Short mmCIF file of C-alpha atoms and ligand atoms in Angstrom, two decimals:
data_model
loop_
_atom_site.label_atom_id
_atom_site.label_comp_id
_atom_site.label_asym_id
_atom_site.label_seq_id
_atom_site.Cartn_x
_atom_site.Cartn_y
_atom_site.Cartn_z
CA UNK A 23 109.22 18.80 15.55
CA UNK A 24 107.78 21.82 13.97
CA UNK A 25 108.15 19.34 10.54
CA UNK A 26 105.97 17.00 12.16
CA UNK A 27 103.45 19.30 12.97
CA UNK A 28 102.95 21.25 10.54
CA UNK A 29 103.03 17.77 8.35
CA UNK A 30 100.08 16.12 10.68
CA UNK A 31 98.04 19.12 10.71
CA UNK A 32 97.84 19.91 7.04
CA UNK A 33 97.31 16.01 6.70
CA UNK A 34 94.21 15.15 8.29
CA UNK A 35 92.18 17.13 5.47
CA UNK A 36 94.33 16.29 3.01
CA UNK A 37 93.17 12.31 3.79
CA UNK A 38 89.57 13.45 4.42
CA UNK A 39 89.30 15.65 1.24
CA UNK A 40 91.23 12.55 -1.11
CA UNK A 41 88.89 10.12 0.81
CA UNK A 42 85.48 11.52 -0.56
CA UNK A 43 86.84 12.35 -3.87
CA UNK A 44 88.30 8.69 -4.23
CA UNK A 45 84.64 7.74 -2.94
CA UNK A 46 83.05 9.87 -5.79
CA UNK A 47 85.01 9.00 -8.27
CA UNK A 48 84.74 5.05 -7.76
CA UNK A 49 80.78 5.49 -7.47
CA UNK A 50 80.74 7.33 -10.76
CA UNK A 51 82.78 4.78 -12.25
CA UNK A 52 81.18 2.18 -10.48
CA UNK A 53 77.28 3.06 -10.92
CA UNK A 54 77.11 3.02 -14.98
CA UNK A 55 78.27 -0.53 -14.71
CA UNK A 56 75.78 -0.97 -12.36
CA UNK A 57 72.70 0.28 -14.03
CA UNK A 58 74.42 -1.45 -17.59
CA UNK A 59 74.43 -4.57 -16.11
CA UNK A 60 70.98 -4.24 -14.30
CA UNK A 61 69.53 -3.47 -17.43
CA UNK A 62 71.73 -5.92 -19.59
CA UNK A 63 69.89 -8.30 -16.77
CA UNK A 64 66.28 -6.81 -17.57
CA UNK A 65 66.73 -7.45 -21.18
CA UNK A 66 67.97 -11.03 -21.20
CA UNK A 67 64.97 -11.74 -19.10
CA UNK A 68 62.44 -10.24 -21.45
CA UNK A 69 64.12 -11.25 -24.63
CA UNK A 70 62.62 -13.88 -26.49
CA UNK A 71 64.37 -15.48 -29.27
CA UNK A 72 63.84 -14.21 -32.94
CA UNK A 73 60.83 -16.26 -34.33
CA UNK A 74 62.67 -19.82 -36.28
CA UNK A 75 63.11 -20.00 -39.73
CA UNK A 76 61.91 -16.09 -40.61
CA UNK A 77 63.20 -13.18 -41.18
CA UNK A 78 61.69 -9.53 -39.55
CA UNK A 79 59.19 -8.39 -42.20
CA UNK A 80 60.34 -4.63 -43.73
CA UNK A 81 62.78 -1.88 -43.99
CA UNK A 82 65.65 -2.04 -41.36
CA UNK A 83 67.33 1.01 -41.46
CA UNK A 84 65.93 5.02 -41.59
CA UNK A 85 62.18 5.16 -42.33
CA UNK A 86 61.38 6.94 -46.15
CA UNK A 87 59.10 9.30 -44.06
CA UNK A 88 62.32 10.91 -42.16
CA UNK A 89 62.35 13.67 -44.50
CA UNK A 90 58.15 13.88 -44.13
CA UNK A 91 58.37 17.78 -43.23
CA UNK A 92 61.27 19.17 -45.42
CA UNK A 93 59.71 22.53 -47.48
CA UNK A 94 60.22 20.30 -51.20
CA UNK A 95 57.00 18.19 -49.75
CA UNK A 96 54.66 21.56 -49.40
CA UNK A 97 53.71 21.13 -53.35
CA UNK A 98 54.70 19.34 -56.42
CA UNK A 99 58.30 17.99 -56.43
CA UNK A 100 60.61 18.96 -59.58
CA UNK A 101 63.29 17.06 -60.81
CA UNK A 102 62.21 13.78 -59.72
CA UNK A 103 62.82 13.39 -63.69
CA UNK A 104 64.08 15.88 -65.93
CA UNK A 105 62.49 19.13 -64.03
CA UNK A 106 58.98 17.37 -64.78
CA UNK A 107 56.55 16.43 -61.83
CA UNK A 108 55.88 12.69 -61.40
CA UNK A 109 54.31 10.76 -58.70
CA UNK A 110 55.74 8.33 -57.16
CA UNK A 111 55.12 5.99 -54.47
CA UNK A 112 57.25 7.43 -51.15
CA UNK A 113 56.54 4.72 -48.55
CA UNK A 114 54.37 2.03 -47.89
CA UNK A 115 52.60 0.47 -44.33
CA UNK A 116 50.87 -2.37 -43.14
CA UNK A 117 48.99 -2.25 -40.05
CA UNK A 118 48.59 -6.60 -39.07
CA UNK A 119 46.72 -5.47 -35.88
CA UNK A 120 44.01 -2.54 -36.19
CA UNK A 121 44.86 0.80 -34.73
CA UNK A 122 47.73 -0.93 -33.44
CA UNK A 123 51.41 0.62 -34.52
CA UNK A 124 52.35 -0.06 -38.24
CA UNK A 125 55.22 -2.03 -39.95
CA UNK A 126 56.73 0.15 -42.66
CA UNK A 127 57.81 -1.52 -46.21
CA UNK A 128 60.23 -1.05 -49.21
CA UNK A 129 58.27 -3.61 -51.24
CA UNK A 130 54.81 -5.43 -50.95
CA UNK A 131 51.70 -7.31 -52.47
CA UNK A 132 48.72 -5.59 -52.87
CA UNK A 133 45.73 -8.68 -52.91
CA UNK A 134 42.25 -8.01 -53.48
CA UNK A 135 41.54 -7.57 -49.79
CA UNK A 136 44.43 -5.27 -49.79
CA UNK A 137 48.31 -4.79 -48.74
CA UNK A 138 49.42 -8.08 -48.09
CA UNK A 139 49.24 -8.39 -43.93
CA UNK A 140 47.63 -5.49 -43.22
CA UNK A 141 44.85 -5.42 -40.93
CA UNK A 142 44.11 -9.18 -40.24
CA UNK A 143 44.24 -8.71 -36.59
CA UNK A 144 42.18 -6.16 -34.54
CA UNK A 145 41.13 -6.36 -30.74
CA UNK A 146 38.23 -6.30 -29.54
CA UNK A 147 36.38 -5.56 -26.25
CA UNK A 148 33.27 -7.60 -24.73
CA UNK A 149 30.61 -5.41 -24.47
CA UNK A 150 26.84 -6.02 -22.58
CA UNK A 151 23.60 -4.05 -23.91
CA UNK A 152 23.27 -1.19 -22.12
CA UNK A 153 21.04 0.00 -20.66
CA UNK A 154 18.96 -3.18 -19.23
CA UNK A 155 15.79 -2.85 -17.44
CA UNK A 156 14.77 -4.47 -14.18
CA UNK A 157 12.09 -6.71 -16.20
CA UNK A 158 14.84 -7.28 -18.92
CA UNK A 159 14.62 -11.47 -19.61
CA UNK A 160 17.74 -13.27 -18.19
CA UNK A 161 19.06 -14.23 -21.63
CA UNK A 162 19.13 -10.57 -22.92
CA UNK A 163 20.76 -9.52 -19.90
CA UNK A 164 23.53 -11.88 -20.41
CA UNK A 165 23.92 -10.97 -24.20
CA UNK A 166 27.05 -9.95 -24.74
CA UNK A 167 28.97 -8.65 -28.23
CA UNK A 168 32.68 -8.45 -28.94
CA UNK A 169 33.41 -4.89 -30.52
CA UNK A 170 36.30 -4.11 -32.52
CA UNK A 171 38.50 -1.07 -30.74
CA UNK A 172 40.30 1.65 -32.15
CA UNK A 173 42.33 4.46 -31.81
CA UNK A 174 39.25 6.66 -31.60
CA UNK A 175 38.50 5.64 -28.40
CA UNK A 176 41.66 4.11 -27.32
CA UNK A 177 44.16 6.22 -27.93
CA UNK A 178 47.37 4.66 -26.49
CA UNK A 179 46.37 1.84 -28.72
CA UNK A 180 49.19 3.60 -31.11
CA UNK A 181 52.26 2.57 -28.23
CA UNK A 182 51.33 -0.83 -29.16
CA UNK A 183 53.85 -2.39 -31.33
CA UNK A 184 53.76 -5.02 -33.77
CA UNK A 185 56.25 -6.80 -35.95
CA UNK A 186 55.49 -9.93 -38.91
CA UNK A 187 57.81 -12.59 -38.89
CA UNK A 188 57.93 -14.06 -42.28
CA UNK A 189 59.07 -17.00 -43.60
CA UNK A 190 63.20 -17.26 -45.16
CA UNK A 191 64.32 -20.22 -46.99
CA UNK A 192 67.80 -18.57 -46.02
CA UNK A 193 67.16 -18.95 -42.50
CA UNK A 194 69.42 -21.62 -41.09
CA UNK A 195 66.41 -23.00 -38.59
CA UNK A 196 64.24 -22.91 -41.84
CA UNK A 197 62.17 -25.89 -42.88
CA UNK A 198 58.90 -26.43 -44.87
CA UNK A 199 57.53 -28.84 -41.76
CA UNK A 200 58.30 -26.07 -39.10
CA UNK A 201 55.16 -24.48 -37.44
CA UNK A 202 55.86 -20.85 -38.17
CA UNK A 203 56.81 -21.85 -41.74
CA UNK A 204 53.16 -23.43 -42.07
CA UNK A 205 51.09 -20.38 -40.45
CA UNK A 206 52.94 -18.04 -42.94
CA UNK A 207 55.00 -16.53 -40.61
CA UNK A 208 54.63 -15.54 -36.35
CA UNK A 209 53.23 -11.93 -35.36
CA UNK A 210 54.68 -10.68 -32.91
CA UNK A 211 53.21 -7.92 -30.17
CA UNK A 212 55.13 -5.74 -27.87
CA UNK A 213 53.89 -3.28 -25.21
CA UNK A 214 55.33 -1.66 -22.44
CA UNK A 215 55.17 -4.40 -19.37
CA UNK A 216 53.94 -1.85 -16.33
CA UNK A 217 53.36 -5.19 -13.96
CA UNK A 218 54.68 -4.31 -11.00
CA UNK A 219 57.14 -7.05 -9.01
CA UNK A 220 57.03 -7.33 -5.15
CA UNK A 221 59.95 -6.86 -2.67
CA UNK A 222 63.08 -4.76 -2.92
CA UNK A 223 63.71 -5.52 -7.25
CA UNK A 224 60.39 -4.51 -8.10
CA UNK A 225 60.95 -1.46 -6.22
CA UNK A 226 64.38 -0.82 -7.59
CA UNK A 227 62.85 -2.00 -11.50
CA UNK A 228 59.66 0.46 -10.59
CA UNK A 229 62.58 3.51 -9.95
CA UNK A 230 64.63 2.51 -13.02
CA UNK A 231 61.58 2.42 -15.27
CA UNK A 232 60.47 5.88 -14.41
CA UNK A 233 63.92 7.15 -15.89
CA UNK A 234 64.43 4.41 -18.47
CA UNK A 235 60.83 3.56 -19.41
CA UNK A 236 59.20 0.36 -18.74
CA UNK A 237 60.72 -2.86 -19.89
CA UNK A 238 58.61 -4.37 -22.93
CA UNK A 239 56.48 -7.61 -22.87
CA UNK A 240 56.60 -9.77 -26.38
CA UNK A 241 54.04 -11.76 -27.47
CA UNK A 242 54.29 -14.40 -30.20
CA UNK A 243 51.17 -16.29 -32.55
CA UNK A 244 50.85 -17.94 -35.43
CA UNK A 245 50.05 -15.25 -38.45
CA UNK A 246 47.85 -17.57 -40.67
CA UNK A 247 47.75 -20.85 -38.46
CA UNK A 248 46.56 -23.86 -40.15
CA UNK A 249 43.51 -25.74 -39.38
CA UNK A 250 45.70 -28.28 -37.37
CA UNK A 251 47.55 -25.46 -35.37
CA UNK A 252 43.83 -24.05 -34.70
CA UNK A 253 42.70 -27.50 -33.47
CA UNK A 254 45.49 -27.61 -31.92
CA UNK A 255 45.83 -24.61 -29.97
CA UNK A 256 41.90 -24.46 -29.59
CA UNK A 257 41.68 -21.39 -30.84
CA UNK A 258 37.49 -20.73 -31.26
CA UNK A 259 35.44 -19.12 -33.16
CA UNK A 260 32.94 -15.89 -32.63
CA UNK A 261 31.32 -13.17 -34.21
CA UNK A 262 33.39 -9.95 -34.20
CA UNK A 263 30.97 -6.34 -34.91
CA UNK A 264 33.22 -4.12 -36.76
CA UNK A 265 31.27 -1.32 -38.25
CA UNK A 266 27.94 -2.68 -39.57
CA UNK A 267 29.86 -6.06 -40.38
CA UNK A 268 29.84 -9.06 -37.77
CA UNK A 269 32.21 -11.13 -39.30
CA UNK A 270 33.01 -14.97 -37.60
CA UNK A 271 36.77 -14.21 -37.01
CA UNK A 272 39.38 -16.38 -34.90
CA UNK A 273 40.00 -15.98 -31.27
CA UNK A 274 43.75 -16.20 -30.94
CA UNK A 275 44.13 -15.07 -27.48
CA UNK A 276 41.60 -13.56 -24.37
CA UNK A 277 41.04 -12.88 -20.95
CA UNK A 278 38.52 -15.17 -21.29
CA UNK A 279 40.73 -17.81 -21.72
CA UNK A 280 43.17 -15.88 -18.70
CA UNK A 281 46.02 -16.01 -22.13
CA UNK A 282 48.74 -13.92 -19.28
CA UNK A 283 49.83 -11.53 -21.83
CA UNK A 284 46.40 -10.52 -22.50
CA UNK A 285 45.68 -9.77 -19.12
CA UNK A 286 48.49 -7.80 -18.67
CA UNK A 287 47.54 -5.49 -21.90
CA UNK A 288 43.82 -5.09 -20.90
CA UNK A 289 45.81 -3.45 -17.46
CA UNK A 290 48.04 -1.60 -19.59
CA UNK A 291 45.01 -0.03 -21.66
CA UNK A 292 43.29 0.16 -18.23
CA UNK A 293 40.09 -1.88 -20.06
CA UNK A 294 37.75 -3.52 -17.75
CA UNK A 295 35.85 -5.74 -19.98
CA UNK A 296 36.88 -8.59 -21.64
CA UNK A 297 39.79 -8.16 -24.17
CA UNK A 298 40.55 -10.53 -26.76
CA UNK A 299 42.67 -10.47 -30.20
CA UNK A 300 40.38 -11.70 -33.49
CA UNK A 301 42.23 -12.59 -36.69
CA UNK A 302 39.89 -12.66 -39.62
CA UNK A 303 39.20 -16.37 -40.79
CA UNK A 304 40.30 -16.92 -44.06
CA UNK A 305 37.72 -19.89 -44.20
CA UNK A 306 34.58 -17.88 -43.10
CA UNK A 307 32.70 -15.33 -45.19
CA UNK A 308 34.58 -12.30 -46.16
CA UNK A 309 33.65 -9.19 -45.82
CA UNK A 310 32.60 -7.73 -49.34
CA UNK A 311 33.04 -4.09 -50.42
CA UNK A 312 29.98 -2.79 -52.39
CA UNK A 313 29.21 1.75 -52.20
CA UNK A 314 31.91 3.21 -54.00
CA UNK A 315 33.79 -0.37 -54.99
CA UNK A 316 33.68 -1.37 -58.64
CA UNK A 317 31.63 -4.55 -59.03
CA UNK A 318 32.64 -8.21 -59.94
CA UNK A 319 30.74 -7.17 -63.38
CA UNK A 320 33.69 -4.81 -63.51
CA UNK A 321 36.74 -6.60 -62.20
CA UNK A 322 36.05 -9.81 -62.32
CA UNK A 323 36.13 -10.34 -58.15
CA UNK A 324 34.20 -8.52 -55.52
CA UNK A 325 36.41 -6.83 -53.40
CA UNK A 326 36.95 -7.97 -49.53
CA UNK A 327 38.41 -6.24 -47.15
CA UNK A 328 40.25 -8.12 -43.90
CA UNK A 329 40.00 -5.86 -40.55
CA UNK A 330 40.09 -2.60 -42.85
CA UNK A 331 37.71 0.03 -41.97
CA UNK A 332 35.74 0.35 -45.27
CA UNK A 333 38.23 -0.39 -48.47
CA UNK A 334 41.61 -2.33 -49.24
CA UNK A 335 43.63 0.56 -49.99
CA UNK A 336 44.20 3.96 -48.84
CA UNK A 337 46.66 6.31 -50.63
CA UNK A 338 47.83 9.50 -49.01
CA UNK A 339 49.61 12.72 -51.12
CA UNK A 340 52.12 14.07 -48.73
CA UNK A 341 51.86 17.56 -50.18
CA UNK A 342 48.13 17.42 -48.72
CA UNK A 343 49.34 16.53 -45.35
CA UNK A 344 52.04 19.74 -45.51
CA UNK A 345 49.20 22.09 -46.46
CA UNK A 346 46.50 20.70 -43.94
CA UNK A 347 49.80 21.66 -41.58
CA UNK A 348 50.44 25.05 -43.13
CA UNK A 349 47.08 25.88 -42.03
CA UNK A 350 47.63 24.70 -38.49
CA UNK A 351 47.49 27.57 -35.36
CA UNK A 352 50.46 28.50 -34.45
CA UNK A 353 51.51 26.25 -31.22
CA UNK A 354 50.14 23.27 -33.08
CA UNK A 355 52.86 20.51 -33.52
CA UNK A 356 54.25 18.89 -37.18
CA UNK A 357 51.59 16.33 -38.52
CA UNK A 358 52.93 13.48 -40.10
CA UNK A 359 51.38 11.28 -43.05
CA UNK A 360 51.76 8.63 -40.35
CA UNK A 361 48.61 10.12 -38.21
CA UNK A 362 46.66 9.21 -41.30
CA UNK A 363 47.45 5.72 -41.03
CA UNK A 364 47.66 5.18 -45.26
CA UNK A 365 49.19 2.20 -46.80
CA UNK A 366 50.67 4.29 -49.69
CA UNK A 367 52.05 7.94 -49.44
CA UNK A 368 52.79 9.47 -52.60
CA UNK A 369 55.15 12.62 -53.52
CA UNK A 370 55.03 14.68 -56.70
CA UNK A 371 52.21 16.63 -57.81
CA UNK A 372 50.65 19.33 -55.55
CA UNK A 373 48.22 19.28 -52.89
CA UNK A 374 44.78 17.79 -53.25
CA UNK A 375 45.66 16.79 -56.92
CA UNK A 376 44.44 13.26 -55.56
CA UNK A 377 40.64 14.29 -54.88
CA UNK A 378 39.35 13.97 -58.39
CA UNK A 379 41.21 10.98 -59.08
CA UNK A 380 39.27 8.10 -60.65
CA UNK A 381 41.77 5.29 -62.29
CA UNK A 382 45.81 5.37 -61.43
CA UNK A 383 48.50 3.03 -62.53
CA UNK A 384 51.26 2.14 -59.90
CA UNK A 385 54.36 0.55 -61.39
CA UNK A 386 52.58 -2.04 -64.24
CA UNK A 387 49.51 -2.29 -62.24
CA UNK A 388 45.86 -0.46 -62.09
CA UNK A 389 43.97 0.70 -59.48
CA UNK A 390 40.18 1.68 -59.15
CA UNK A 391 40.09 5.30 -56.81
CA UNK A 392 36.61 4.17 -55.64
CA UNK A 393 35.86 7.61 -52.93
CA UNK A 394 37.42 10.23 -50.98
CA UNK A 395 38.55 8.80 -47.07
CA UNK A 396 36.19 10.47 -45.09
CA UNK A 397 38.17 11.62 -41.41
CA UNK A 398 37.18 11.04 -38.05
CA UNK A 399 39.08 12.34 -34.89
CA UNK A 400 41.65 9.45 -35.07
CA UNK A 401 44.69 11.89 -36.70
CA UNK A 402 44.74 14.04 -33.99
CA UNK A 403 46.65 11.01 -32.16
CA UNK A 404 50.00 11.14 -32.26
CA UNK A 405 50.96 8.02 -33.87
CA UNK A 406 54.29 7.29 -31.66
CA UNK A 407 53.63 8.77 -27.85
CA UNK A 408 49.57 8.00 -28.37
CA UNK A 409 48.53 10.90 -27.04
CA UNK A 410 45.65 12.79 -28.46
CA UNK A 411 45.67 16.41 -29.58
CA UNK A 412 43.18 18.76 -28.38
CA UNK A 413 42.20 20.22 -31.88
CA UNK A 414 44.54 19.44 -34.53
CA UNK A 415 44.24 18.52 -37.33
CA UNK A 416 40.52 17.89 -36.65
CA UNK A 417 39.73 21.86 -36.76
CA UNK A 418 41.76 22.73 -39.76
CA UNK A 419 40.80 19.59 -42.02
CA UNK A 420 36.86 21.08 -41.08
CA UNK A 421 37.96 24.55 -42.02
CA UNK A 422 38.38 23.57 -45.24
CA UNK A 423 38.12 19.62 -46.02
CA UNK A 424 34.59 19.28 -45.86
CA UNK A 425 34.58 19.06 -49.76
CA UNK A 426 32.29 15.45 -50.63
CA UNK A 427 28.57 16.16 -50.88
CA UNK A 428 28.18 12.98 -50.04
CA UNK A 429 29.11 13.48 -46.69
CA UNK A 430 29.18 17.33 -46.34
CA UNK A 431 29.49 17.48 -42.46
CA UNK A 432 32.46 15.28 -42.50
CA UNK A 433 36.38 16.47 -43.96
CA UNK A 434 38.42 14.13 -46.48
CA UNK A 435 41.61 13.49 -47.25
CA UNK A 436 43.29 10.65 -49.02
CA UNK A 437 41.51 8.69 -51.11
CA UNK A 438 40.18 4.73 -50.79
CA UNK A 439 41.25 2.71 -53.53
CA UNK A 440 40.46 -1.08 -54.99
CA UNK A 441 43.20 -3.04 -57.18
CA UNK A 442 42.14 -4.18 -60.40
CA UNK A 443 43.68 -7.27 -60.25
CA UNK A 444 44.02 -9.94 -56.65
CA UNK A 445 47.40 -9.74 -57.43
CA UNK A 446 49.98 -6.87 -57.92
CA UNK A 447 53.59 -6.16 -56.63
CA UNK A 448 54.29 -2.07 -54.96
CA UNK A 449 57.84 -0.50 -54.58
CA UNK A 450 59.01 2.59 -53.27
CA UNK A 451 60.10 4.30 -56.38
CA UNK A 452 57.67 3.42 -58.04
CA UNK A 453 55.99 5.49 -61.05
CA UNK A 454 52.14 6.59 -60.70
CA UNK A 455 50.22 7.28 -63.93
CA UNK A 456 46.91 9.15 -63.36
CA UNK A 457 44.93 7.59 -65.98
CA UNK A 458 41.35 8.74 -65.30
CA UNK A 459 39.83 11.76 -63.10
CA UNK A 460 35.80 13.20 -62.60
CA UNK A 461 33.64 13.42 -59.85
CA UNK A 462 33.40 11.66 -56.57
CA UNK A 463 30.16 11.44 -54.44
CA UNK A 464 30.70 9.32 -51.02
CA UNK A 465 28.39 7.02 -50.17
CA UNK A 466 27.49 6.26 -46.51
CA UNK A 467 27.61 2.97 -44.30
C1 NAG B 11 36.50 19.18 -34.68
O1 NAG B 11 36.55 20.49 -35.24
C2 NAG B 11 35.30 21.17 -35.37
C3 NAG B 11 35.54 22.46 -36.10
O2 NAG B 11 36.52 23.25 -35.47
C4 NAG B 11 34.66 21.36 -34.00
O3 NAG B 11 33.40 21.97 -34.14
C5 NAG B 11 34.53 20.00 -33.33
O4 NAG B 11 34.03 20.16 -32.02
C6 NAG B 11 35.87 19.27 -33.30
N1 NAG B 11 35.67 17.97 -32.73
C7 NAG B 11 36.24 17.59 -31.60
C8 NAG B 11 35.73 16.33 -31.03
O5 NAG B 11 37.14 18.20 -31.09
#
């Protein structure tokens, strides 16, 4: 008896206590594999197969710019060979949309109108004259111009991701008569997809994504199409202002047109005109590089850039970019090369060795240092999260930096550059020769 009740009292919390701990444990087990498999769902819906017959354009594994802020960088680097300093080429970008984020290389071409890919895209933004008076004619008021947009304005341009697709004979879908084997490969475009979905799973995606992020919309285009796949796809024509230049460029997608992922990037960027993407026409005029440039008396060719804001080539000393930071505030975050958006960033000699450059050989192959790059506000954006810093390194590259009289209000660093020839290969690795220094006066637009 006393057994019995001693047993049943002492039993009843037992079971209560072993019930909610079974319950906890199960749900701890059990909600991983929930949220896995709600995500493995999320990411079969918004994965789109790997463009056919290409392979993903540049380095897979850990970025050359990983060790960006180790203390060797702050001046020239010894022992790159025996004890001596040489320059050498550190790691290269492309940027195939403007101010959009950057594809980083262990090999590439520079052409006359620069790095291979870079820069051949850039979106742009319908714009109207303002302001327009009552008595304005009809015709003026309906005037509109597509502007090219950048960071400078737009700062969470930099989340925008981008990715070339180029074309692999060892691809197994490979094949000379496929489409993205004819337009020289597929760009691709990725952005966080912030649409939100009605009922009860857009609610439960909207609750995931604020602890996971957003899942990512992809779009896919033709790099190069030909003029069949533009009469094809319709793609028009129109003038694009960029800078003082208005070149006729391709209109590969707009909200003009309603193109969906378009429309849901202008709500992403939270743009209320018109949006559209331009890629420069290889058929139309170029747009030819005179101030600073050499001349076709010189070189042989006039230089052309693509979607670049004033030369082919910029080149970048990372030992500048550590002592612009060693001047920083304290409170200021690390600056990376990448702020600076360069093509080429270069290790070896010390800081601001680069300014009086005036002819360099990379690997076999010559280069023209035409000016200093003259900065705007664009590096204070942080080239990953896209957010903008209040005053660095704006304030310290004007502390200093403000070294061309050319432009004496304005702070450089890096340095514009045109190839000698239309054709040259670029490794990282390689050897830079400085063959040629002086003066440098920038010139204007
Ligand atoms: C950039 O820095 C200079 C010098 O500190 C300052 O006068 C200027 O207002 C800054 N520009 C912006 C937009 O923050």
């Amino acid at each position: 008896m006393s057994f019995q009740y001693l047993g049943s009292a002492s039993h009843v919390p037992i079971s209560q206590q072993s019930l909610t701990s079974s319950i906890v444990i199960s749900v701890a087990c059990i909600l991983p594999c929930l949220i896995w498999g709600f995500f493995k769902i999320l990411s079969l819906q918004s994965r789109r197969d790997h463009p056919e017959g290409c392979r993903r354009l540049g380095l897979s594994g850990k970025s050359h710019l990983a060790d960006e802020y180790d203390d060797r960088y702050k001046g020239a680097v010894e022992g790159q060979q025996n004890g001596a300093h040489t320059w050498r080429v550190k790691s290269l970008w492309v940027y195939p949309v403007k101010s959009c984020r950057g594809v980083e290389l262990e090999t590439g071409t520079v052409l006359g109108t620069g790095m291979e890919y870079d820069r051949q895209f850039s979106f742009a933004q319908l714009s109207s004259k303002f302001p327009v008076s009552a008595n304005t004619p009809r015709e003026e008021k309906a005037k509109h111009t597509w502007k090219f947009m950048t960071q400078r304005t737009l700062p969470s341009m930099a989340t925008i991701r981008t990715e070339v697709w180029v074309p692999d004979p060892s691809s197994r879908t490979y094949s000379e008569r496929h489409p993205n084997v004819e337009s020289g490969g597929v760009l691709v475009i990725k952005f966080p997809s912030i649409q939100s979905e009605e009922g009860f799973i857009g609610k439960l995606k909207d609750l995931f994504s604020l602890v996971f992020g957003y899942p990512e919309r992809e779009a896919h285009m033709p790099f190069n199409p030909t003029p069949e796949q533009i009469a094809q796809k319709g793609y028009a024509v129109d003038d694009m202002e960029i800078w003082k230049d208005k070149p006729r460029s391709l209109v590969i997608a707009s909200t003009e047109k309603a193109d969906a992922w378009i429309q849901e990037l202008r709500s992403y960027l939270g743009i209320t005109n018109h949006l559209a993407l331009f890629r420069v026409s290889t058929g139309d005029q170029p747009r030819e590089v005179y101030r600073c440039a050499p001349r076709r008396e010189d070189l042989g060719y006039q230089p052309t850039v693509g979607f670049q804001d004033a030369y082919p080539v910029h080149i970048l000393n990372l030992a500048s970019v550590r002592d612009i930071e060693s001047n920083f505030q304290k409170g200021a975050p690390p600056l990376s090369a990448r702020n600076f958006r360069p093509n080429i960033v270069i290790t070896g000699g010390d800081a601001y060795d680069e300014d009086s450059w005036k002819r360099i050989k990379i690997g076999a192959y010559l280069y023209y240092v035409s000016c200093r790059t003259v900065r705007c506000l664009l590096p204070n954006v942080h080239p990953v999260t896209g957010k903008r810093h209040r005053s660095e390194p704006n304030r310290t590259l004007k502390d200093f930096r403000c070294i061309d009289a050319g432009d004496p209000k304005n702070a450089c660093l890096g340095m514009h550059m045109v190839p000698a020839l239309e054709d040259n290969k670029i490794e990282v690795g390689h050897e830079i020769k400085v063959l040629e220094t002086g003066e440098h006066l920038y010139i204007k637009q």
